[in-house]
Short mmCIF file of C-alpha atoms and ligand atoms in Angstrom, two decimals:
data_model
loop_
_atom_site.label_atom_id
_atom_site.label_comp_id
_atom_site.label_asym_id
_atom_site.label_seq_id
_atom_site.Cartn_x
_atom_site.Cartn_y
_atom_site.Cartn_z
CA MET Z 26 0.01 -0.23 0.03
CA GLN Z 27 2.71 2.55 0.99
CA ILE Z 28 4.45 1.57 -2.10
CA ILE Z 29 1.80 2.53 -4.27
CA ALA Z 30 1.86 5.97 -2.40
CA GLN Z 31 5.09 6.66 -3.45
CA VAL Z 32 4.81 5.74 -7.16
CA LEU Z 33 1.38 7.56 -7.02
CA PHE Z 34 3.38 10.78 -5.67
CA LEU Z 35 5.48 10.78 -7.80
CA VAL Z 36 3.55 10.40 -10.56
CA ALA Z 37 1.77 13.47 -10.01
CA LEU Z 38 4.89 15.19 -8.80
CA VAL Z 39 6.12 14.65 -12.12
CA ALA Z 40 3.28 15.52 -13.93
CA GLY Z 41 3.18 18.72 -12.39
CA ILE Z 42 6.72 19.57 -12.45
CA GLY Z 43 6.67 18.66 -16.29
CA PHE Z 44 3.40 20.62 -17.57
CA PHE Z 45 4.53 23.80 -15.12
CA ILE Z 46 7.86 23.80 -17.07
CA ARG Z 47 6.43 23.30 -20.44
CA ASN Z 48 3.83 26.14 -19.58
CA ILE Z 49 6.60 28.32 -18.75
CA ARG Z 50 8.93 27.61 -21.74
CA ARG Z 51 5.90 28.71 -23.08
CA LEU Z 52 5.98 32.09 -21.47
CA ILE Z 53 9.14 32.43 -22.40
CA ARG Z 54 8.67 32.10 -26.10
CA ASN Z 55 6.13 34.35 -26.14
CA ILE Z 56 7.84 37.14 -24.99
CA LYS Z 57 10.39 36.45 -27.29
CA LEU Z 58 7.98 37.26 -29.64
CA GLY Z 59 8.27 41.10 -28.91
CA LYS Z 60 11.29 42.95 -29.81
CA GLU Z 61 14.71 42.99 -27.98
CA VAL Z 62 16.24 46.03 -25.48
CA ASP Z 63 19.30 46.21 -23.90
CA ARG Z 64 18.72 45.50 -19.79
CA SER Z 65 21.69 44.58 -19.10
CA ASP Z 66 23.08 47.94 -17.77
CA ASN Z 67 23.21 48.83 -13.53
CA LYS Z 68 23.31 45.92 -12.46
CA GLY Z 69 23.47 46.13 -9.10
CA GLU Z 70 21.36 49.06 -9.16
CA ARG Z 71 18.55 46.45 -10.62
CA PHE Z 72 19.37 44.65 -7.82
CA ALA Z 73 18.71 46.86 -5.17
CA LYS Z 74 15.65 48.45 -7.07
CA MET Z 75 14.45 44.69 -7.34
CA ALA Z 76 15.56 44.14 -3.95
CA ARG Z 77 12.98 47.28 -2.43
CA ILE Z 78 10.47 46.64 -4.52
CA ALA Z 79 9.39 42.95 -6.08
CA PHE Z 80 10.77 41.55 -2.22
CA GLY Z 81 10.47 44.09 -0.63
CA GLN Z 82 7.44 45.64 -1.84
CA SER Z 83 7.40 49.30 -1.24
CA LYS Z 84 4.97 50.47 -3.49
CA MET Z 85 2.80 47.57 -2.00
CA VAL Z 86 2.13 49.51 1.43
CA ARG Z 87 1.68 52.89 0.35
CA LYS Z 88 -1.86 51.75 0.83
CA PRO Z 89 -0.88 51.01 3.55
CA ILE Z 90 -3.87 47.92 4.92
CA SER Z 91 -3.56 46.59 1.33
CA GLY Z 92 0.03 46.80 1.01
CA PHE Z 93 0.48 45.65 4.91
CA LEU Z 94 -2.16 42.81 4.32
CA HIS Z 95 -0.59 41.55 0.92
CA VAL Z 96 2.60 41.51 2.59
CA ILE Z 97 1.40 38.82 5.44
CA VAL Z 98 -0.14 37.25 2.09
CA TYR Z 99 2.57 37.33 0.37
CA VAL Z 100 5.59 36.16 3.29
CA GLY Z 101 2.92 33.52 4.70
CA PHE Z 102 2.18 31.69 1.73
CA VAL Z 103 5.98 31.57 -0.09
CA ILE Z 104 7.52 30.19 3.50
CA ILE Z 105 4.31 27.97 4.58
CA ASN Z 106 5.44 26.39 1.35
CA ILE Z 107 8.85 25.82 2.51
CA GLU Z 108 7.39 23.13 4.46
CA VAL Z 109 6.61 21.48 0.61
CA LEU Z 110 10.12 20.40 1.24
CA GLU Z 111 9.26 18.08 3.47
CA ILE Z 112 6.49 16.75 2.47
CA ILE Z 113 8.00 16.27 -0.84
CA ILE Z 114 10.61 14.07 0.93
CA ASP Z 115 7.61 12.38 3.21
CA GLY Z 116 6.12 11.51 -0.51
CA LEU Z 117 8.76 10.09 -1.69
CA PHE Z 118 10.80 7.68 0.95
CA GLY Z 119 7.34 7.15 2.44
CA THR Z 120 8.54 8.81 5.98
CA HIS Z 121 7.11 11.06 8.40
CA ARG Z 122 8.22 14.03 8.86
CA VAL Z 123 11.53 13.41 8.04
CA LEU Z 124 13.07 17.20 9.29
CA SER Z 125 12.05 16.16 12.73
CA PHE Z 126 15.44 15.82 12.98
CA MET Z 127 16.39 19.34 13.65
CA GLY Z 128 15.08 18.84 17.08
CA GLY Z 129 13.84 22.46 18.64
CA PHE Z 130 14.29 24.84 15.71
CA TYR Z 131 11.81 22.30 13.89
CA ASN Z 132 9.12 22.59 16.43
CA ILE Z 133 9.88 26.67 16.47
CA LEU Z 134 9.19 25.97 12.44
CA ILE Z 135 6.34 24.26 12.52
CA ALA Z 136 4.70 26.80 15.47
CA SER Z 137 5.59 29.51 12.87
CA PHE Z 138 4.21 27.99 9.77
CA GLU Z 139 0.59 27.33 12.09
CA ILE Z 140 1.17 30.98 13.16
CA LEU Z 141 1.38 32.42 9.26
CA ALA Z 142 -0.99 30.32 8.26
CA LEU Z 143 -3.92 31.44 10.28
CA LEU Z 144 -2.23 35.12 9.44
CA VAL Z 145 -2.59 34.24 5.99
CA LEU Z 146 -6.51 32.93 6.43
CA ILE Z 147 -7.22 36.00 7.12
CA GLY Z 148 -5.89 38.49 5.13
CA VAL Z 149 -7.13 36.34 2.50
CA ILE Z 150 -11.06 36.56 3.96
CA VAL Z 151 -10.59 40.50 4.42
CA PHE Z 152 -9.47 40.70 0.48
CA TRP Z 153 -12.32 38.53 -0.66
CA ILE Z 154 -14.76 40.61 1.43
CA ARG Z 155 -13.16 43.79 0.29
CA ARG Z 156 -13.08 42.77 -3.29
CA ASN Z 157 -17.03 41.56 -3.31
CA PHE Z 158 -18.63 43.74 -0.93
CA LEU Z 159 -17.12 47.15 -0.99
CA ASN Z 160 -17.29 48.85 -4.00
CA ILE Z 161 -13.92 50.01 -4.48
CA TYR Z 162 -13.92 51.68 -7.84
CA ARG Z 163 -10.94 50.02 -8.97
CA PHE Z 164 -12.52 46.57 -8.60
CA LEU Z 165 -15.51 47.39 -10.69
CA SER Z 166 -14.66 48.94 -14.07
CA ARG Z 167 -16.20 47.05 -17.02
CA GLU Z 168 -12.37 45.24 -17.54
CA LEU Z 169 -12.95 43.03 -14.48
CA LYS Z 170 -15.71 42.07 -15.30
CA GLY Z 171 -15.79 38.00 -16.19
CA TRP Z 172 -12.92 35.78 -15.85
CA PRO Z 173 -11.11 38.27 -14.48
CA LYS Z 174 -13.02 38.70 -11.64
CA ASN Z 175 -13.42 34.94 -11.30
CA ASP Z 176 -9.90 34.49 -11.44
CA ALA Z 177 -9.39 36.86 -8.06
CA ASN Z 178 -11.96 35.44 -6.60
CA TYR Z 179 -11.02 31.45 -7.35
CA ILE Z 180 -7.27 32.20 -6.54
CA LEU Z 181 -8.45 33.95 -2.86
CA TYR Z 182 -10.78 30.64 -2.43
CA PHE Z 183 -8.17 28.18 -3.43
CA GLU Z 184 -5.68 29.89 -0.52
CA MET Z 185 -8.18 29.85 2.10
CA VAL Z 186 -8.56 26.17 1.12
CA LEU Z 187 -5.05 25.61 1.06
CA MET Z 188 -4.36 26.51 4.50
CA VAL Z 189 -7.53 24.89 6.00
CA LEU Z 190 -6.15 21.80 4.41
CA PHE Z 191 -2.49 22.88 6.04
CA LEU Z 192 -4.09 23.05 9.63
CA VAL Z 193 -6.50 19.94 9.57
CA MET Z 194 -3.32 17.63 8.53
CA ASN Z 195 -1.35 19.19 11.67
CA ALA Z 196 -4.64 18.91 13.39
CA THR Z 197 -5.12 14.90 12.49
CA ASP Z 198 -0.86 13.98 12.59
CA TYR Z 199 -0.92 15.82 16.12
CA GLN Z 200 -4.02 13.97 17.85
CA LEU Z 201 -2.33 10.58 15.90
CA GLN Z 202 1.19 11.92 17.79
CA LEU Z 203 -0.80 11.80 21.13
CA ASN Z 204 -3.12 8.52 20.69
CA GLY Z 205 0.99 6.90 19.75
CA VAL Z 206 -0.01 5.51 16.42
CA PRO Z 207 3.09 3.62 14.58
CA HIS Z 208 4.75 5.45 11.53
CA TYR Z 209 3.46 8.81 13.45
CA ALA Z 210 4.48 8.55 17.29
CA SER Z 211 7.94 9.09 17.99
CA GLU Z 212 11.03 7.91 20.59
CA ALA Z 213 11.43 11.28 21.03
CA GLY Z 214 7.86 12.24 21.89
CA ILE Z 215 6.39 14.80 19.87
CA THR Z 216 7.54 16.43 16.37
CA GLY Z 217 6.44 19.68 15.94
CA ALA Z 218 4.99 22.35 17.15
CA PHE Z 219 1.02 23.20 17.01
CA PRO Z 220 -0.24 26.71 18.74
CA ILE Z 221 -2.45 27.40 15.92
CA SER Z 222 -3.63 23.56 15.09
CA GLN Z 223 -4.39 22.19 18.95
CA PHE Z 224 -8.00 24.29 18.66
CA LEU Z 225 -8.96 22.37 16.13
CA LEU Z 226 -8.65 18.85 18.54
CA PRO Z 227 -12.20 18.60 19.78
CA ILE Z 228 -13.33 18.40 16.54
CA PHE Z 229 -11.72 15.17 16.20
CA GLU Z 230 -12.48 13.70 19.34
CA GLY Z 231 -14.11 10.75 19.66
CA MET Z 232 -12.47 9.49 16.34
CA SER Z 233 -10.92 6.12 15.53
CA ASN Z 234 -7.21 6.31 14.68
CA ALA Z 235 -8.39 4.68 11.30
CA THR Z 236 -10.57 7.61 10.68
CA LEU Z 237 -8.07 9.73 11.91
CA ILE Z 238 -5.52 8.56 9.39
CA ILE Z 239 -7.94 8.79 6.82
CA ILE Z 240 -8.65 12.73 6.83
CA GLU Z 241 -4.62 13.31 7.62
CA ARG Z 242 -3.78 11.24 4.24
CA ALA Z 243 -6.90 13.28 2.39
CA ALA Z 244 -5.76 16.56 3.71
CA TRP Z 245 -1.95 15.59 3.24
CA TRP Z 246 -3.02 14.95 -0.48
CA LEU Z 247 -5.35 17.55 -0.98
CA HIS Z 248 -2.37 19.99 -0.28
CA ILE Z 249 0.19 18.95 -1.82
CA LEU Z 250 -1.95 18.10 -4.98
CA GLY Z 251 -3.62 21.67 -4.63
CA ILE Z 252 0.09 23.51 -4.43
CA LEU Z 253 1.15 21.81 -7.76
CA PHE Z 254 -2.34 22.41 -9.55
CA PHE Z 255 -1.48 26.13 -8.56
CA LEU Z 256 2.09 25.97 -10.15
CA ASN Z 257 -0.03 25.00 -13.22
CA TYR Z 258 -2.79 27.62 -12.84
CA LEU Z 259 -0.80 30.62 -12.57
CA TYR Z 260 0.13 30.03 -15.98
CA TYR Z 261 -3.30 31.14 -16.99
CA SER Z 262 -4.17 33.35 -14.01
CA LYS Z 263 -2.97 37.16 -13.04
CA HIS Z 264 -1.09 35.68 -10.42
CA LEU Z 265 2.10 34.84 -12.45
CA HIS Z 266 2.56 38.64 -10.93
CA ILE Z 267 4.00 35.63 -8.21
CA LEU Z 268 7.22 34.35 -9.70
CA LEU Z 269 7.20 37.84 -12.83
CA ALA Z 270 7.51 40.39 -10.47
CA PHE Z 271 11.16 39.84 -9.64
CA PRO Z 272 12.64 39.76 -13.15
CA ASN Z 273 10.20 42.54 -14.46
CA VAL Z 274 10.88 45.77 -11.73
CA TYR Z 275 15.06 43.84 -12.65
CA PHE Z 276 14.23 44.37 -16.41
CA SER Z 277 12.53 47.79 -15.71
CA LYS Z 278 13.73 51.29 -17.21
CA LEU Z 279 16.22 52.99 -14.63
CA ARG Z 280 16.20 56.96 -16.12
CA PRO Z 281 14.29 59.11 -15.26
CA GLN Z 282 10.49 57.60 -15.03
CA GLY Z 283 9.44 60.55 -17.35
CA GLU Z 284 11.37 59.98 -19.84
CA MET Z 285 10.89 58.96 -23.57
CA ASP Z 286 12.32 56.84 -26.05
CA SER Z 287 14.08 58.44 -29.08
CA LEU Z 288 13.21 56.52 -32.45
CA GLN Z 289 16.43 55.43 -33.60
CA ALA Z 290 15.73 55.45 -36.80
CA VAL Z 291 14.19 58.63 -36.89
CA THR Z 292 17.78 59.99 -34.44
CA ASP Z 293 20.22 58.82 -36.68
CA GLU Z 294 18.34 60.93 -39.71
CA VAL Z 295 18.21 64.11 -37.62
CA LYS Z 296 22.04 63.73 -37.04
CA LEU Z 297 22.58 62.71 -41.17
CA MET Z 298 20.95 66.12 -41.75
CA MET Z 299 22.89 68.52 -39.11
CA ASP Z 300 26.09 66.67 -39.96
CA PRO Z 301 27.54 68.94 -43.03
CA ASP Z 302 30.21 66.31 -43.54
CA ALA Z 303 27.68 63.20 -44.02
CA ASP Z 304 27.41 61.81 -46.90
CA PRO Z 305 23.71 62.00 -47.59
CA PHE Z 306 23.98 58.96 -50.09
CA ALA Z 307 25.65 56.35 -47.96
CA ALA Z 308 22.93 53.80 -46.24
CA PRO Z 309 23.11 53.67 -42.48
CA ALA Z 310 24.77 50.54 -41.10
CA GLY Z 311 23.24 47.52 -41.67
CA ASP Z 312 20.59 49.15 -43.69
CA GLU Z 313 21.08 46.98 -47.03
CA GLU Z 314 18.96 48.08 -49.91
CA ASP Z 315 16.45 45.05 -50.42
CA ALA Z 316 16.10 45.15 -46.46
CA GLU Z 317 12.67 45.83 -45.59
CA PRO Z 318 11.83 49.44 -44.11
CA GLU Z 319 11.59 50.08 -40.20
CA LYS Z 320 8.15 50.18 -39.12
CA PHE Z 321 7.78 53.11 -36.80
CA GLY Z 322 5.88 52.37 -33.31
CA ALA Z 323 4.19 49.96 -32.96
CA SER Z 324 0.20 47.82 -34.18
CA ASP Z 325 0.29 44.89 -32.70
CA VAL Z 326 2.22 42.20 -30.31
CA PHE Z 327 5.35 41.79 -32.31
CA ASP Z 328 6.44 45.60 -32.36
CA LEU Z 329 6.66 46.07 -28.82
CA ASN Z 330 9.89 44.67 -26.76
CA GLN Z 331 9.92 41.97 -24.78
CA VAL Z 332 10.11 43.85 -21.84
CA GLN Z 333 6.77 44.93 -22.74
CA LEU Z 334 5.60 42.10 -23.43
CA LEU Z 335 6.79 40.59 -19.78
CA ASN Z 336 4.73 43.42 -18.30
CA SER Z 337 1.65 42.24 -19.31
CA TYR Z 338 2.28 39.10 -18.41
CA THR Z 339 3.47 40.40 -15.17
CA CYS Z 340 0.14 42.93 -14.55
CA THR Z 341 -1.45 41.93 -11.74
CA GLU Z 342 -4.90 43.91 -12.03
CA CYS Z 343 -4.62 45.51 -9.20
CA GLY Z 344 -5.90 48.78 -11.17
CA ARG Z 345 -4.01 51.41 -8.83
CA CYS Z 346 -3.08 52.11 -12.35
CA THR Z 347 -6.09 52.84 -13.45
CA ALA Z 348 -7.62 54.75 -9.73
CA GLU Z 349 -4.28 57.53 -10.24
CA CYS Z 350 -4.94 58.07 -14.50
CA PRO Z 351 -6.95 61.53 -15.02
CA ALA Z 352 -7.96 60.02 -17.81
CA ASN Z 353 -9.98 57.71 -16.58
CA GLN Z 354 -10.72 59.52 -13.81
CA THR Z 355 -12.62 62.52 -16.28
CA GLY Z 356 -14.74 59.87 -17.99
CA LYS Z 357 -12.49 59.07 -20.19
CA LYS Z 358 -12.27 55.50 -21.74
CA LEU Z 359 -8.74 54.85 -20.97
CA SER Z 360 -7.68 52.33 -18.56
CA PRO Z 361 -4.14 51.51 -18.18
CA ARG Z 362 -4.74 48.49 -16.69
CA LYS Z 363 -6.79 47.54 -19.54
CA ILE Z 364 -4.06 48.67 -21.61
CA MET Z 365 -1.74 45.82 -19.93
CA MET Z 366 -4.19 43.09 -19.85
CA ASP Z 367 -5.54 43.53 -23.59
CA THR Z 368 -1.27 43.17 -24.39
CA ARG Z 369 -1.66 40.02 -22.43
CA ASP Z 370 -4.83 38.74 -24.22
CA ARG Z 371 -3.27 39.22 -27.81
CA LEU Z 372 0.04 37.81 -26.78
CA GLU Z 373 -1.55 34.18 -25.86
CA GLU Z 374 -4.07 34.95 -29.01
CA VAL Z 375 -0.61 34.81 -30.62
CA GLY Z 376 1.07 31.68 -28.53
CA GLU Z 377 -2.82 29.60 -29.34
CA ILE Z 378 -1.99 29.92 -32.51
CA ILE Z 379 1.59 29.37 -32.62
CA ASN Z 380 0.91 25.96 -30.46
CA THR Z 381 -1.76 24.89 -32.73
CA LYS Z 382 -0.32 25.60 -35.86
CA GLY Z 383 3.37 25.17 -35.10
CA LYS Z 384 4.47 28.83 -36.31
CA TYR Z 385 1.94 32.29 -36.35
CA GLU Z 386 -0.38 32.22 -38.87
CA ASP Z 387 -2.27 35.83 -39.17
CA ASN Z 388 -5.70 35.43 -38.19
CA GLY Z 389 -6.84 38.92 -39.83
CA LYS Z 390 -6.73 40.36 -35.88
CA GLN Z 391 -3.97 42.89 -34.47
CA LEU Z 392 -3.63 45.38 -30.43
CA LEU Z 393 -4.37 48.35 -32.17
CA ASP Z 394 -8.40 48.36 -33.27
CA ASP Z 395 -9.53 44.73 -32.37
CA PHE Z 396 -7.72 44.84 -28.63
CA ILE Z 397 -6.72 48.60 -28.18
CA LEU Z 398 -9.24 51.04 -29.21
CA ARG Z 399 -7.74 54.83 -31.31
CA GLU Z 400 -10.22 56.58 -29.15
CA GLU Z 401 -8.10 54.84 -25.15
CA LEU Z 402 -4.81 55.89 -26.63
CA TRP Z 403 -5.60 59.58 -27.90
CA ALA Z 404 -7.00 60.33 -24.58
CA CYS Z 405 -3.99 59.69 -22.37
CA THR Z 406 -2.13 63.42 -21.07
CA SER Z 407 0.92 61.13 -20.97
CA CYS Z 408 1.28 62.03 -17.45
CA ASN Z 409 3.09 58.94 -16.05
CA ALA Z 410 1.37 58.86 -12.85
CA CYS Z 411 0.18 54.96 -13.72
CA VAL Z 412 3.84 54.26 -14.19
CA GLU Z 413 4.40 55.93 -10.49
CA ALA Z 414 1.53 53.74 -9.12
CA CYS Z 415 2.31 50.42 -10.08
CA PRO Z 416 3.22 48.41 -7.23
CA VAL Z 417 5.88 46.00 -9.75
CA GLY Z 418 7.23 48.35 -12.16
CA ILE Z 419 4.75 48.35 -15.15
CA ASP Z 420 5.09 50.88 -17.62
CA PRO Z 421 1.60 51.18 -19.47
CA LEU Z 422 2.60 54.70 -20.68
CA SER Z 423 5.34 53.02 -23.54
CA ILE Z 424 3.43 51.22 -25.01
CA ILE Z 425 0.33 54.04 -25.53
CA LEU Z 426 3.38 56.19 -26.88
CA ASP Z 427 4.61 53.19 -29.57
CA MET Z 428 1.05 52.70 -30.67
CA ARG Z 429 0.11 56.70 -31.09
CA ARG Z 430 3.83 56.80 -32.84
CA TYR Z 431 2.13 53.71 -35.33
CA LEU Z 432 -0.42 56.33 -35.67
CA VAL Z 433 1.28 59.40 -36.70
CA MET Z 434 4.10 58.34 -38.66
CA GLU Z 435 2.32 55.18 -40.49
CA GLU Z 436 -1.30 56.00 -40.62
CA SER Z 437 -1.05 60.07 -40.18
CA ALA Z 438 -3.91 59.07 -38.40
CA ALA Z 439 -3.12 61.68 -35.48
CA PRO Z 440 -6.48 63.70 -34.53
CA ASN Z 441 -7.59 66.99 -36.50
CA GLU Z 442 -6.06 69.46 -33.25
CA LEU Z 443 -2.87 67.73 -32.96
CA ALA Z 444 -2.44 66.97 -36.66
CA ILE Z 445 -2.67 71.10 -36.97
CA ALA Z 446 -0.33 71.33 -34.01
CA MET Z 447 2.29 69.17 -36.25
CA THR Z 448 2.21 71.06 -39.29
CA ASN Z 449 2.21 74.07 -37.76
CA ILE Z 450 5.13 72.87 -35.86
CA GLU Z 451 6.69 71.97 -39.23
CA ASN Z 452 6.23 74.81 -40.81
CA ASN Z 453 6.45 78.02 -38.29
CA GLY Z 454 8.38 76.09 -36.02
CA ALA Z 455 6.07 76.59 -33.24
CA PRO Z 456 2.29 74.85 -32.55
CA TRP Z 457 0.35 78.04 -33.02
CA PRO Z 458 -0.77 79.02 -36.53
CA TYR Z 459 1.61 82.18 -36.67
CA ASN Z 460 3.83 83.21 -38.95
CA GLN Z 461 8.41 82.87 -37.87
CA GLN Z 462 8.37 86.51 -38.69
CA ASP Z 463 5.64 87.70 -36.17
CA ARG Z 464 7.16 86.29 -33.51
CA LEU Z 465 8.50 88.98 -31.63
CA ASN Z 466 5.33 91.39 -32.51
CA TRP Z 467 3.94 90.48 -28.95
CA ALA Z 468 6.77 92.91 -27.85
CA LYS Z 469 6.24 95.74 -30.29
CA GLU Z 470 4.67 98.88 -28.64
CA ASN Z 471 1.37 99.53 -30.25
S1 LIG W 522 0.06 58.20 -18.35
FE1 LIG W 522 -1.74 58.09 -19.65
S2 LIG W 522 -2.49 55.90 -18.69
FE2 LIG W 522 -1.04 56.62 -17.49
S3 LIG W 522 -2.13 57.44 -15.34
FE3 LIG W 522 -1.69 59.35 -17.45
S4 LIG W 522 -2.98 59.79 -18.52
FE4 LIG W 522 -3.18 57.53 -17.97
S1 LIG W 523 0.16 47.67 -14.67
FE1 LIG W 523 0.69 47.55 -12.04
S2 LIG W 523 -1.32 49.17 -11.13
FE2 LIG W 523 -2.10 48.64 -14.01
S3 LIG W 523 -2.91 47.09 -12.68
FE3 LIG W 523 -1.31 46.03 -13.73
S4 LIG W 523 -0.31 45.89 -11.75
FE4 LIG W 523 -1.50 46.92 -11.00
#
């Protein structure tokens, strides 16, 4: 019987980790569909930023109550899962609490896992109430209807169940140890300390050892299978940020937040115009005659860079960006959160085509118009508030700007007011419709 359980455990473990690796490979493949961008500079500064924002959650705590609860859920969930190591060893070798050789330190570990499990449970229940009953504006937006809302709730239910299973597993294990049942009881006395789950013991009073073993085994199996399922669910969920927040912050922009990227091709062109010694007929390096002319800006995910695509997978859909967005606050259609969700949805669509057909085949859709509307793009004031607000270093503004560049430079499709201003800049050197020679008229005395 024991050996069958060990074999089943091995199969579940290999399948769970195998699917996880497959999903991660797909994720990396999809991100690599974007353009390469060099973020290999200032490694020390990047690590420090990652430690501060991703690990230290420095931006999360700007909203103190939800930030504090998030830190508890995050730290608790990560630390409690250290016990998974012991569960895996026990599952593979049929042992019982194999790490208990650590003696007193082991008891401290188990006790702190239990306290954290209770705190995680409380935190998750508060999050669930807040998300579903407190009418918070950023959780009510139209882009959160359907799957995004369900996804957020599923994860909360999932964490609740995992924490309860963990405590039930410990409580029944403790009771079996007290009853001196072989395999559970140890000559060295009680292994582990159970400051929380001991309060569940009255529930199991009067049960036979056989029943207790069934409950303990069921909780143990469901707990580890739940964790393996969770690992694979991540790919389909906004909870990918648990893993991606770290690389995302590491590769985020270090330059002043408001600084915009210039287009290299345009920069080269201007430099050429300004250089009196330049040969106007010389082709720029790498610009062979039959090479396809460079596309300006972005109309689809292939035109975005890899960090922007990583951003889309990392988005937690928290809506802090949208809550700060002046365009959204004044009733415009724009929501920076939706920009990130749309980018991910389109990338996923492209990835699905590659999964089924082996390569991307045009399905007649693109990010522009089919996912993100022009009206949304032109509503942006480029104030950078969304970038500033994002707790995981995402830059929705860069996607908006790249898509606007495409509209202006490839389709000449700027809104009329902007087109007039740009024509004036071209002709008069200023956005106003006055002749250059009249510039100093204001200083003349009447
Ligand atoms: S930069 Fe644009 S999208 Fe971001 S907050 Fe400002 S107006 Fe909104
Ligand atoms: S872009 Fe950042 S702030 Fe906006 S929803 Fe995503 S994670 Fe939250």
